[in-house]
Coordinates of C-alpha atoms and ligand atoms in Angstrom, one line a residue:
X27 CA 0.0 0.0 0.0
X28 CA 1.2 3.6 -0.6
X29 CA 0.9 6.1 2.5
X30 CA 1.3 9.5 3.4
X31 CA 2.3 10.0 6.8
X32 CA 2.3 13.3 8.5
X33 CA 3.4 14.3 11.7
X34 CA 6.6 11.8 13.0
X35 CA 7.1 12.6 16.6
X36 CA 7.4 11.1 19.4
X37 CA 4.3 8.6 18.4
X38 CA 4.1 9.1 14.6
X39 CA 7.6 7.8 14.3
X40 CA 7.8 4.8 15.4
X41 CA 4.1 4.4 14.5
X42 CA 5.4 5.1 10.4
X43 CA 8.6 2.7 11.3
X44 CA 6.0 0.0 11.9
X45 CA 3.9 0.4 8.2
X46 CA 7.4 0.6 7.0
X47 CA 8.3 -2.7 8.6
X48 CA 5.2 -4.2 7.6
X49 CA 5.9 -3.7 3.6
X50 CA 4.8 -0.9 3.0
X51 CA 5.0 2.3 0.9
X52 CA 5.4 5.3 3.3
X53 CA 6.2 8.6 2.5
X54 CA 6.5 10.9 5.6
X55 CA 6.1 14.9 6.1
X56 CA 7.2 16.6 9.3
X57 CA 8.7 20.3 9.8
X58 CA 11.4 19.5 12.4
X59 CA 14.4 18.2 10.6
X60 CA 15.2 15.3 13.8
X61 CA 11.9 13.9 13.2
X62 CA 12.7 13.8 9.0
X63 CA 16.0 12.1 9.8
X64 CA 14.8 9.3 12.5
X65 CA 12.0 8.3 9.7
X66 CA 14.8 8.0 6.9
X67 CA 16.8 6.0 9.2
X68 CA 13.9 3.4 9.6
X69 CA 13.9 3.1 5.6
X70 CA 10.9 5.6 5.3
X71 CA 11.0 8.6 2.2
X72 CA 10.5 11.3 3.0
X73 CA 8.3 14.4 1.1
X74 CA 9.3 17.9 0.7
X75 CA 6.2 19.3 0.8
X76 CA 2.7 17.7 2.3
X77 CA 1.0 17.8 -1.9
X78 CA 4.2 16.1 -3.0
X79 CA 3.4 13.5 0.2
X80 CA 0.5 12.4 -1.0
X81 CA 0.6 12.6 -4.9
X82 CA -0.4 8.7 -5.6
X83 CA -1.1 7.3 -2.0
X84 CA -4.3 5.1 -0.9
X85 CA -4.4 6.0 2.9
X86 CA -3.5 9.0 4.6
X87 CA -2.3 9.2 8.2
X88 CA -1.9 12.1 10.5
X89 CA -0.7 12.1 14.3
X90 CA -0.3 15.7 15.1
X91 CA -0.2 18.1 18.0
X92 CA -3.6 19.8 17.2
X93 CA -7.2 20.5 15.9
X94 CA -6.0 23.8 14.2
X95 CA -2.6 21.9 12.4
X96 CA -5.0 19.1 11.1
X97 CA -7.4 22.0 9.6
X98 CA -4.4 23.6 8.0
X99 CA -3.7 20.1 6.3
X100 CA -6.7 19.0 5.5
X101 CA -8.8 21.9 4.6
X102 CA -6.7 25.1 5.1
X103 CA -3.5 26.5 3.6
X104 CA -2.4 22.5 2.2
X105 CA -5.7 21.6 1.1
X106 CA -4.5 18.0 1.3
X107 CA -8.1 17.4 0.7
X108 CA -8.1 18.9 -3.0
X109 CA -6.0 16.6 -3.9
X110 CA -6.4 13.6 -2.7
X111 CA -8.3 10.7 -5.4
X112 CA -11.3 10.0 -4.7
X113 CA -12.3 7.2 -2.2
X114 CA -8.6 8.0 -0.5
X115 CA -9.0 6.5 3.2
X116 CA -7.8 9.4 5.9
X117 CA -7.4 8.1 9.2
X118 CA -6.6 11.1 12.1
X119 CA -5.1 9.3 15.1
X120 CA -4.0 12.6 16.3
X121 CA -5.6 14.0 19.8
X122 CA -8.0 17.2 18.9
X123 CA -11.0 18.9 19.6
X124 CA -14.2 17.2 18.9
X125 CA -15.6 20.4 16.2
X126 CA -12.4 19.8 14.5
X127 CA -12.9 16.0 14.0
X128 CA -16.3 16.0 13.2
X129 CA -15.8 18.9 10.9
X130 CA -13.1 17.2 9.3
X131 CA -15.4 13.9 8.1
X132 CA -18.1 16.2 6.8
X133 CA -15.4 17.8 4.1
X134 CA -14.0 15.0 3.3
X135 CA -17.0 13.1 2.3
X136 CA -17.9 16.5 0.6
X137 CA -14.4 15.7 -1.7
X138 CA -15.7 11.9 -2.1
X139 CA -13.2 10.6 0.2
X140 CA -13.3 8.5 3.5
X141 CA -12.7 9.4 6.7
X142 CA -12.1 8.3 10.1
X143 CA -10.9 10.0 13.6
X144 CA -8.8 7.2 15.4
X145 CA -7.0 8.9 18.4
X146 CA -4.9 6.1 20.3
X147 CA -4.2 5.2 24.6
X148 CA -0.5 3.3 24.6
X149 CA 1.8 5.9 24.5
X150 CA 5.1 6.0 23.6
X151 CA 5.9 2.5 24.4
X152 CA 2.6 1.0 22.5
X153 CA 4.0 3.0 19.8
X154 CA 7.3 1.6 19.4
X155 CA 6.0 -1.7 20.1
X156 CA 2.8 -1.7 17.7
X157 CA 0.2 -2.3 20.6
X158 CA -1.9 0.9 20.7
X159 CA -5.2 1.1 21.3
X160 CA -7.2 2.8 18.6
X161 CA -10.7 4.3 19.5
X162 CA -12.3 5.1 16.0
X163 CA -15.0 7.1 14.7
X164 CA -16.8 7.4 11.3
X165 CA -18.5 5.0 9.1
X166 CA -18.2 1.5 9.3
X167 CA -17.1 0.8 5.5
X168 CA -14.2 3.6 6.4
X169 CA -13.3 1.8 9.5
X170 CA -13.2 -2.0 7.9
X171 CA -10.5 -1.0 5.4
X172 CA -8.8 0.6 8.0
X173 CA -8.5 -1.9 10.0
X174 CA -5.6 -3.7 8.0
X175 CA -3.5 -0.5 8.8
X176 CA -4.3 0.0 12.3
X177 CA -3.6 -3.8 13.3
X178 CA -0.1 -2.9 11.9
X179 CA 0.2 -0.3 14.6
X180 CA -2.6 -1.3 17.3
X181 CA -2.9 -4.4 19.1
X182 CA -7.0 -3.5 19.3
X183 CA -9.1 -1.5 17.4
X184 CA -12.5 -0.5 18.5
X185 CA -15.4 1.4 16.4
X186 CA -17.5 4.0 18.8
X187 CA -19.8 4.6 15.9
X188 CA -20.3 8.4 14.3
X189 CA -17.6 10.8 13.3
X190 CA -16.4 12.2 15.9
X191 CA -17.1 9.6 18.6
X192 CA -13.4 8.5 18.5
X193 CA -12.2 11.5 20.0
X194 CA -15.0 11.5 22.5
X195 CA -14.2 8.3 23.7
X196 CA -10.5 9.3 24.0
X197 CA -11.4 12.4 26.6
X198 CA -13.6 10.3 28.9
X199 CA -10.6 8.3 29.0
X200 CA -8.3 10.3 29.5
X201 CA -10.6 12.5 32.2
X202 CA -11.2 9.1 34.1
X203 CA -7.2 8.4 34.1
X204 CA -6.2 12.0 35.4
X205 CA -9.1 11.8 38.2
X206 CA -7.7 8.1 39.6
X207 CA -4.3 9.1 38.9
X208 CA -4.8 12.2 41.3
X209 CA -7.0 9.5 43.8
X210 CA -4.1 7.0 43.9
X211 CA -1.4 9.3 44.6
X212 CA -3.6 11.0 47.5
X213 CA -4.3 7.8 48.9
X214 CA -1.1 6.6 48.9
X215 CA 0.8 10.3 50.1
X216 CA -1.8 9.7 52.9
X217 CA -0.7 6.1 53.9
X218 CA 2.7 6.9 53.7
X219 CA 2.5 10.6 55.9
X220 CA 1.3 8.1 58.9
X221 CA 4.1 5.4 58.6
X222 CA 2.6 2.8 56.0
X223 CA 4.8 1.6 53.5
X224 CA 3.6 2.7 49.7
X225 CA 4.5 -0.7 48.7
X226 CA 2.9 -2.4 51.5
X227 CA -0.2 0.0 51.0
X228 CA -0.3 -1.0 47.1
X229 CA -0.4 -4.6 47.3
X230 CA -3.3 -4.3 49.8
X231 CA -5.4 -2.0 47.5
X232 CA -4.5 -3.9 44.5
X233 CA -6.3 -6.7 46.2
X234 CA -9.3 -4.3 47.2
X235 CA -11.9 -2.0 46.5
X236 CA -9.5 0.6 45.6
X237 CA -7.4 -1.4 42.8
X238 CA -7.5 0.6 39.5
X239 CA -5.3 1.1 36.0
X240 CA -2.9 3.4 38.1
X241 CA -2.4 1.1 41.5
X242 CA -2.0 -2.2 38.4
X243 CA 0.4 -0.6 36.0
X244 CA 1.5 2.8 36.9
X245 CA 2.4 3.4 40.5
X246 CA 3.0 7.0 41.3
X247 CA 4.8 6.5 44.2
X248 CA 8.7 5.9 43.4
X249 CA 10.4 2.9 44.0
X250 CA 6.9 0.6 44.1
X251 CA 7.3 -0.2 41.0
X252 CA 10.1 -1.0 38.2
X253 CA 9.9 0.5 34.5
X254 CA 7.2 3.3 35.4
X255 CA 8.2 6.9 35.3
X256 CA 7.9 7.4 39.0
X257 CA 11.0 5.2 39.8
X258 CA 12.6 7.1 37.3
X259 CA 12.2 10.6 38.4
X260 CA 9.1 11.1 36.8
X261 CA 11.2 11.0 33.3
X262 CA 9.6 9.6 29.9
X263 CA 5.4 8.4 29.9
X264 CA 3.0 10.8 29.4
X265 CA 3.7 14.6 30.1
X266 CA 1.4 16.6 32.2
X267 CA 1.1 19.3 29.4
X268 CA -0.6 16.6 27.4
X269 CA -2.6 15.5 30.4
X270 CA -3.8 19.4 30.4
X271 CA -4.2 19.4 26.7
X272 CA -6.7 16.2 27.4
X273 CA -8.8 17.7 30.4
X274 CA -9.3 20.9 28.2
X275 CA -10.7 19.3 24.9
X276 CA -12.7 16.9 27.4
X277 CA -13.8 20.2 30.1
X278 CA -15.1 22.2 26.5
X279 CA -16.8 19.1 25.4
X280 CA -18.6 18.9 29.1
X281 CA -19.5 22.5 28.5
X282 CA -20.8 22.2 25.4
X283 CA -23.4 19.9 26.3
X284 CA -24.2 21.0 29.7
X285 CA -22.3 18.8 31.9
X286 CA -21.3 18.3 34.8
X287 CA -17.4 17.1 35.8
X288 CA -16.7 18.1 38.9
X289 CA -13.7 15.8 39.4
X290 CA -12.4 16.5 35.8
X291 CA -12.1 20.0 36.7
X292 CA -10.7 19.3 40.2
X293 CA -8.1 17.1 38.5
X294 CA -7.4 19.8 35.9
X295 CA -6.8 22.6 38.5
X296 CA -4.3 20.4 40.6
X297 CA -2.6 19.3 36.9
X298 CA -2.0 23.2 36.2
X299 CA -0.7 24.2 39.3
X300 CA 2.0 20.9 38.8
X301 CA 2.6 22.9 35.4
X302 CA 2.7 26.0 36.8
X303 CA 5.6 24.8 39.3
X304 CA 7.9 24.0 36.1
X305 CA 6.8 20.2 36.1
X306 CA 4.9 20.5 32.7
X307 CA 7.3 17.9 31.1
X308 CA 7.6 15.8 33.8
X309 CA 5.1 12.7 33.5
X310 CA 2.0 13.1 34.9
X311 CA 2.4 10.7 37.9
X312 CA 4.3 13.1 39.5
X313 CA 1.2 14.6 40.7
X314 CA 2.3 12.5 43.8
X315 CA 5.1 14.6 44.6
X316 CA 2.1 17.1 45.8
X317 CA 1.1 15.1 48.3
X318 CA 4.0 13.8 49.7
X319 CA 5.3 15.7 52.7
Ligands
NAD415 P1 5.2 15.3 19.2 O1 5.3 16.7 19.5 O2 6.3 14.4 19.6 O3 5.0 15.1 17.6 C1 4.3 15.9 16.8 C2 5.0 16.1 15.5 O4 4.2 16.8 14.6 C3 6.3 16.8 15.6 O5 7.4 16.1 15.1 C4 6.1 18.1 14.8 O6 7.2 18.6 14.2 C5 5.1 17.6 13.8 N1 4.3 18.7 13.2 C6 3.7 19.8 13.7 N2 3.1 20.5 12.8 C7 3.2 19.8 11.6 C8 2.7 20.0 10.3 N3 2.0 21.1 10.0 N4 3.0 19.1 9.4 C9 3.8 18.0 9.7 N5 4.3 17.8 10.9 C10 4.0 18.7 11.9 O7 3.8 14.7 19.8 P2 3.4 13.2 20.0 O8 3.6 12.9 21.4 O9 3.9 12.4 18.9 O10 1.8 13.4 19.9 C11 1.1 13.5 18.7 C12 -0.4 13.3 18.9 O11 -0.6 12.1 19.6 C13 -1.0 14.4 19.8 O12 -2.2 14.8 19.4 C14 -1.0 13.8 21.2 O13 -2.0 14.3 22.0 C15 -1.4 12.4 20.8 N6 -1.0 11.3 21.8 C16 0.2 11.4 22.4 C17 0.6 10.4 23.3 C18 1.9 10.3 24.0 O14 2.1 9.6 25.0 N7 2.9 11.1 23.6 C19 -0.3 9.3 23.7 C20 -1.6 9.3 23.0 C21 -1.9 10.3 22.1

């Protein structure tokens, strides 16, 4: 298959490595030169421009930073969608605003093309190894021939129905993670400030009411665990700037229909102020470091 990728960061890249390794045709468009070079060390080509990326391709990827880049590219000043062939499959696994996405399938079935939003949970680490999640939105016939291309990179792939509803599922998600992320590391801040051992205190909740996602496979306190950021001074994983990025689109999407989140805005507030201390690049688990006395 010919592809156009565009945007190889920290998760495009190795995401394009893996189509690459898989067989096939990918020619990759990114504006910072150390991206560029990584992708033509992994045998990708790379395009000069984002029209000269997609002159001949079948499918379309995009994993980039924002709502208002992926408008530039699709509809704005690269018009990708102009001039694309019809019936070209664009998949989005980038995280953006919900307006955007939806916005996004209605022009491109406007241009006779298909369409889908698929923004990913895995991280780095699913990334490099090819088991993201993908949470997809858009019309089934769209999402069946993606699904070829999104095994390459995903170890599942799930359909939430309508445009759109890819990118919704993705900010419950994420909203959920930051609120028992900030639980866990209270809990355990809390154990340890009267003499329990966080370890200790894990292994008991893990067996109990209180076991979650964060307590299983991302323990904030450090040391409790080995290979998570918080034994490796909060280095690596997921930043809380993207955390913040997350509760926004998912706050806006609350307000927009009325909402109520209490605990998505709580988690929000004590995410900024980490941010606001200088630990925006630090992983979000740090959040512990609040607590801890
Ligand atoms: P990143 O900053 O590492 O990569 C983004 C890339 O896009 C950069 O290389 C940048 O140069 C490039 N770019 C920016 N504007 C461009 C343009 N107009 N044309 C081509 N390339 C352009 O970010 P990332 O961590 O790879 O995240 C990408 C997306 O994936 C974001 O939407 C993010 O929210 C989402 N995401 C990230 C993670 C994670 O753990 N990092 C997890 C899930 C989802």
């Amino acid at each position: 298959m010919n592809i156009a990728f565009f945007g190889l960061g920290n998760m495009g890249g190795p995401m394009a490595a893996n189509l690459v390794k898989a067989g096939h045709t990918v020619k990759g468009f990114d504006l910072s030169p150390a991206s560029v070079e990584a992708f033509r060390k992994v045998g990708g080509t790379v395009a000069d421009s984002p029209a000269l990326a997609v002159e001949g391709v079948d499918v379309v990827i995009s994993m980039l930073p924002n709502g208002q880049i992926v408008r530039d590219l699709y509809t704005g000043k690269d018009n990708l969608f102009g001039r694309l062939l019809p019936q070209t499959l664009v998949i989005d696994s980038s995280t953006i605003d919900l307006e955007t996405a939806r916005d996004m399938a209605v022009q491109a079935q406007r241009q006779g093309l298909q369409f889908i939003d698929a923004p990913v949970s895995g991280g780095t680490a699913g990334a490099v190894a090819g088991t993201l999640t993908f949470m997809v939105g858009g019309d089934s016939e769209a999402f069946a021939r993606a699904q070829p291309v999104l095994d390459i990179m995903g170890a599942n792939t799930f359909h939430a129905g309508a445009a759109g509803n890819g990118q919704l599922v993705k900010m419950c998600n994420n909203m959920l993670l930051a609120v028992h992320m900030a639980g866990t590391a209270e809990a355990l801040a809390l154990g340890a400030a009267n003499g329990l051992d966080p370890k200790v205190l894990s292994e008991i909740m893990l067996q109990s009411s209180g076991s979650n996602w964060s307590l299983q496979k991302y323990n904030p306190a450090p040391d409790v665990m080995p290979n998570v950021p918080s034994s490796n001074d909060y280095q690596g994983g997921f930043m809380v700037n993207l955390m913040l990025k997350d509760l926004g689109l998912a706050l806006d999407i609350a307000k927009g229909s009325d909402q109520q989140t209490p605990m998505g805005e709580r988690a929000r507030t004590l995410f900024q102020e980490q941010s606001e201390q200088g630990l925006g690049e630090k992983d979000f688990s740090c959040i512990y470091q609040r607590f801890v006395k």
